[in-house]
Amino acid sequence: IAGVSERTLQQAFRRYRDCSPLDYSRDIRLDFARAALIEGDCVTEVALEFGFHHFGRFAQNYAARFGEKPSATARKTARH
């Protein structure tokens, strides 16, 4: 569709976004997951809703991106 090879497209994406298309997609899903957790949704439901089927990996990626576990975000929200 883009008229270039997959590799060329990935390299251009990396130059423009400084990450791979897969990393970018994961980060967008994590951003949406965080917003849902702030709204008070259940961690397990949020992980599944945004395509994270391995809960440990979801928690690991979430913590790497936001500096806290998803359960911590959910707990803070529950108190307010």
Short mmCIF file of C-alpha atoms in Angstrom, two decimals, residues 37-65:
data_model
loop_
_atom_site.label_atom_id
_atom_site.label_comp_id
_atom_site.label_asym_id
_atom_site.label_seq_id
_atom_site.Cartn_x
_atom_site.Cartn_y
_atom_site.Cartn_z
CA LEU A 37 -7.58 2.65 35.17
CA ILE A 38 -7.86 6.29 36.20
CA GLU A 39 -11.58 6.06 35.39
CA GLY A 40 -11.77 3.21 37.91
CA ASP A 41 -11.91 0.14 35.67
CA CYS A 42 -10.61 -3.24 36.87
CA VAL A 43 -6.96 -3.99 36.04
CA THR A 44 -7.70 -7.40 34.52
CA GLU A 45 -10.54 -6.07 32.37
CA VAL A 46 -8.39 -3.15 31.22
CA ALA A 47 -5.50 -5.41 30.25
CA LEU A 48 -7.77 -7.63 28.19
CA GLU A 49 -9.68 -4.74 26.65
CA PHE A 50 -6.50 -3.23 25.26
CA GLY A 51 -5.03 -6.48 23.99
CA PHE A 52 -2.70 -7.48 26.82
CA HIS A 53 -3.35 -11.17 27.39
CA HIS A 54 -0.24 -11.84 29.46
CA PHE A 55 -0.92 -9.99 32.70
CA GLY A 56 2.66 -10.12 33.96
CA ARG A 57 3.97 -8.59 30.77
CA PHE A 58 1.23 -5.95 30.90
CA ALA A 59 2.26 -5.00 34.44
CA GLN A 60 5.93 -4.94 33.44
CA ASN A 61 5.35 -2.75 30.36
CA TYR A 62 3.01 -0.48 32.32
CA ALA A 63 5.54 0.02 35.11
CA ALA A 64 8.31 0.74 32.61
CA ARG A 65 6.18 3.40 30.94
#
